Structures are given as structure tokens and as C-alpha cells.
Amino acid sequence: MNDIYINKKDLKSFCDKLKERYTVYGVRQKEEGFYVFDEIDEFSDPLKEYKPTILPPKKYLFPQQETLLRFDTQPHPDVKPVIESKKQVLFGVRPCDIHGISLLDKIFTTDHEDKNYTQKRADTIIIGIDCLEPCYEHAYCAIVGCLDVDDGYDIMMTDIGDSLYTSVKTEMGEEIVTNFAEYTVAGEEERQRFRELRSEREGKFEKMINTDISNLPLLFQNADNDPVWDELNDKCLGCGRCNIVCPTCYCFDVYDCMELSMTSGERCREWDACTLKDFAVVSSGENFRSTRGHRLRHRFNRKFNYLMTKHNTSFCVGCGRCSKTCPVNIDLVETVNAVIKNNKNHETE
Ligand code: SF4
Ligand code: SF4
């Protein structure tokens, strides 16, 4: 389908028609300066001044708590898998979060398919919204290659003034546009405006990390004894908030809940966090990462070394949520730059 544009005045009716068929989640302001993804009751303009939501939209694909199976022990053992999914639209997802979802797609399909995730993903339509300005001081999406997105969405909209320039990526995207939107095929004027806005934004996004991102795996491999981990050990509270808000963290804990009768129950999973004290405790009681500094070192290695090496892409999408949410202001960019600086100092000694 050719690129089209949708007048902003027609966005509400597009959203209302989607709601007749799907559960639609969009961005709303929870309180001054804090935004959340939530089910849209009243349409609110997703293009208004934007700050990343407290939790990323991954919560609709990989919920904070989820039942995986139900079981009975009597009259004979019986286990039934549970996959709870519904047709849903994520409206107004920013490029960094689309990248985050694409990384989760890799994680939940590589080596072993996680059907609870893949069913929800198959039932989800993603309507993306381009970023033309940095959303806040913590975002550094451009340097990790997450300002632009080529895949992982159904339609992508760009604010070109009174209308939204709209690229349709998938058959599902074409279907919802054709059935529910008032649109016009983009002409040269709209295409020109789109190109201008996209090129104007280039200089607006600072490159805040002091090296090429491809150098990071090696830098972190050499940073096991970096003094930054001791400094962070003293500062970090081990609260786990940086994990919980991260669009690419996917660790979870699995536990069984028995009914009072003790004859049936549920197996559930819920998000876990590698910065929490008990995360690496094993059954004999040893803790492989007993200090907060070791746990943060592990977290940074997950983003910039282990998973980056395995999948050949950064596992941080530069959304800045971890830096914004940290109660003691541990900043991801400052930490990465400290590792880079210490590594250079080490080389010149
Ligand atoms: S590590 Fe921080 S900046 Fe990177 S994706 Fe996770 S929350 Fe966003
Ligand atoms: S949010 Fe900050 S204090 Fe809490 S675990 Fe993460 S780095 Fe430590």
C-alpha cells in the first residue's frame, strides 16, 4: 500500500472504530510528568508532548503476572496449559519500544518458543508514532540505533502538522487502515514535508555515549574489575526498579499456588529482577551475585555484552527509563561512559 496521510481530526474516529473490534491501549498522563499505557476509554491525543511511559508496552505481551497452567492432583493428576490472549491494539508506540518488542520477539522464539508470549504477539497490532524531538534528557535511542525502526509494527505515523503521514507495513496494517480510517494517499507535498522533518531531527538527538556502540561488548568483557562497580555498590539500593521499567528485561520467576483443598492449583510466573538480592541464590543457599555492585555489573553485561554478542544488537534501546526511575540517580549513560573512560586510562597506564 502507498504511504497515506490521516487528518488529525479523524484520529478519534479511527480509534473509536478500532475499539469496536479490539481492546485498544494508548498513552495517557497519570500525573504531572508521568505517562502510562492504559486501555483507552476516552481518546487522548497520543501526539501531545510525550515522555516515555512508566512501564513499557511489553506488559501487554509479557504481563507482570501470568498463569501458565492449571493442575489437579485428584482424582488423578491432570495438567492444562493456560494461554490468555485477546485481540489488542497498541496505539502510539514509540520506536524505542518497538525495538524493545522486537528484541523480546527474538528472546521468546529463539531456542524455545514461549507460546504465552507468541500468542499474545500474534494477537497484537502495533501502531507506531515517530519521534521528531528527543523526549527527555535520559533518552539516547539514536546512538543505539533505535530512533528509526524498519520492522516490528503494522503502521507507523509521523506528525507532519495537521495530519499524520502514515506508512503501512503489514497486511494487518492495511486491513485496519482500509476498514477503519479516513485517509488520503500521500502526494508529493506530504512526502516532501515528511522527508524534511525526518532530516531536521538528525542534529537534535545527541550521541551521548563516548564510543561506537559496537565496541561495548569487548569493553564490558574487560571491565570485570572496573572501580565503577565498587562505587555503584555503595550507591545502589538493590531495589530492582531499573529492571522492572526496562522494555528488554524478560527474567521471570515461576511458582505454584495451591488451592486450600491442596488438590488443585496454578503455576504462575511473574517478573523478576537481576538487581534484587535473591535473584542468583541457589538451593544450597549460595548467592552467586551477593553484592549490589556485582548485580549491576551483571545487568550492564546483559545489555551490552552477553545478549549483544549472542544476537548482534544492543539489548538496551536507549529509552532512559532506568536512569529516570532510579531513586539514587544511577545513570546508565554515565555508567557506560565511566567504563569507557576507565578502560582508556587502563590502556595508557
Ligand atoms: S537498560 Fe535502561 S535505557 Fe536501556 S532499554 Fe532498559 S530501561 Fe531503557
Ligand atoms: S533502580 Fe537504582 S538503586 Fe534500584 S536497583 Fe536499579 S540501580 Fe540500584
mmCIF file with all atom_site columns, C-alpha atoms and ligand atoms in Angstrom, residues 236-242 275 296 326-328 330, ligand 2:
data_model
loop_
_atom_site.group_PDB
_atom_site.id
_atom_site.type_symbol
_atom_site.label_atom_id
_atom_site.label_alt_id
_atom_site.label_comp_id
_atom_site.label_asym_id
_atom_site.label_entity_id
_atom_site.label_seq_id
_atom_site.pdbx_PDB_ins_code
_atom_site.Cartn_x
_atom_site.Cartn_y
_atom_site.Cartn_z
_atom_site.occupancy
_atom_site.B_iso_or_equiv
_atom_site.pdbx_formal_charge
_atom_site.auth_seq_id
_atom_site.auth_comp_id
_atom_site.auth_asym_id
_atom_site.auth_atom_id
_atom_site.pdbx_PDB_model_num
ATOM   1  C  CA  . CYS A 1 236 ? 22.676 1.265  44.632 1.00 0.00 ? 236 CYS A CA  1
ATOM   2  C  CA  . LEU A 1 237 ? 19.772 0.248  46.904 1.00 0.00 ? 237 LEU A CA  1
ATOM   3  C  CA  . GLY A 1 238 ? 19.152 -3.067 45.155 1.00 0.00 ? 238 GLY A CA  1
ATOM   4  C  CA  . CYS A 1 239 ? 15.511 -2.102 44.669 1.00 0.00 ? 239 CYS A CA  1
ATOM   5  C  CA  . GLY A 1 240 ? 15.069 -3.654 41.203 1.00 0.00 ? 240 GLY A CA  1
ATOM   6  C  CA  . ARG A 1 241 ? 13.256 -0.658 39.718 1.00 0.00 ? 241 ARG A CA  1
ATOM   7  C  CA  . CYS A 1 242 ? 15.688 -0.353 36.799 1.00 0.00 ? 242 CYS A CA  1
ATOM   8  C  CA  . THR A 1 275 ? 19.398 -6.436 40.723 1.00 0.00 ? 275 THR A CA  1
ATOM   9  C  CA  . LEU A 1 296 ? 24.679 -4.139 38.482 1.00 0.00 ? 296 LEU A CA  1
ATOM   10 C  CA  . CYS A 1 326 ? 16.444 5.119  39.868 1.00 0.00 ? 326 CYS A CA  1
ATOM   11 C  CA  . PRO A 1 327 ? 15.842 6.546  43.356 1.00 0.00 ? 327 PRO A CA  1
ATOM   12 C  CA  . VAL A 1 328 ? 19.551 7.314  43.818 1.00 0.00 ? 328 VAL A CA  1
ATOM   13 C  CA  . ILE A 1 330 ? 22.335 5.979  38.927 1.00 0.00 ? 330 ILE A CA  1
HETATM 14 S  S1  . SF4 B 2 .   ? 16.930 1.448  40.294 1.00 0.00 ? 2   SF4 B S1  1
HETATM 15 FE FE1 . SF4 B 2 .   ? 18.906 2.293  41.009 1.00 0.00 ? 2   SF4 B FE1 1
HETATM 16 S  S2  . SF4 B 2 .   ? 19.003 1.770  43.202 1.00 0.00 ? 2   SF4 B S2  1
HETATM 17 FE FE2 . SF4 B 2 .   ? 17.395 0.460  42.298 1.00 0.00 ? 2   SF4 B FE2 1
HETATM 18 S  S3  . SF4 B 2 .   ? 18.490 -1.460 41.731 1.00 0.00 ? 2   SF4 B S3  1
HETATM 19 FE FE3 . SF4 B 2 .   ? 18.497 -0.137 39.897 1.00 0.00 ? 2   SF4 B FE3 1
HETATM 20 S  S4  . SF4 B 2 .   ? 20.448 0.991  40.009 1.00 0.00 ? 2   SF4 B S4  1
HETATM 21 FE FE4 . SF4 B 2 .   ? 20.064 0.129  42.073 1.00 0.00 ? 2   SF4 B FE4 1
#
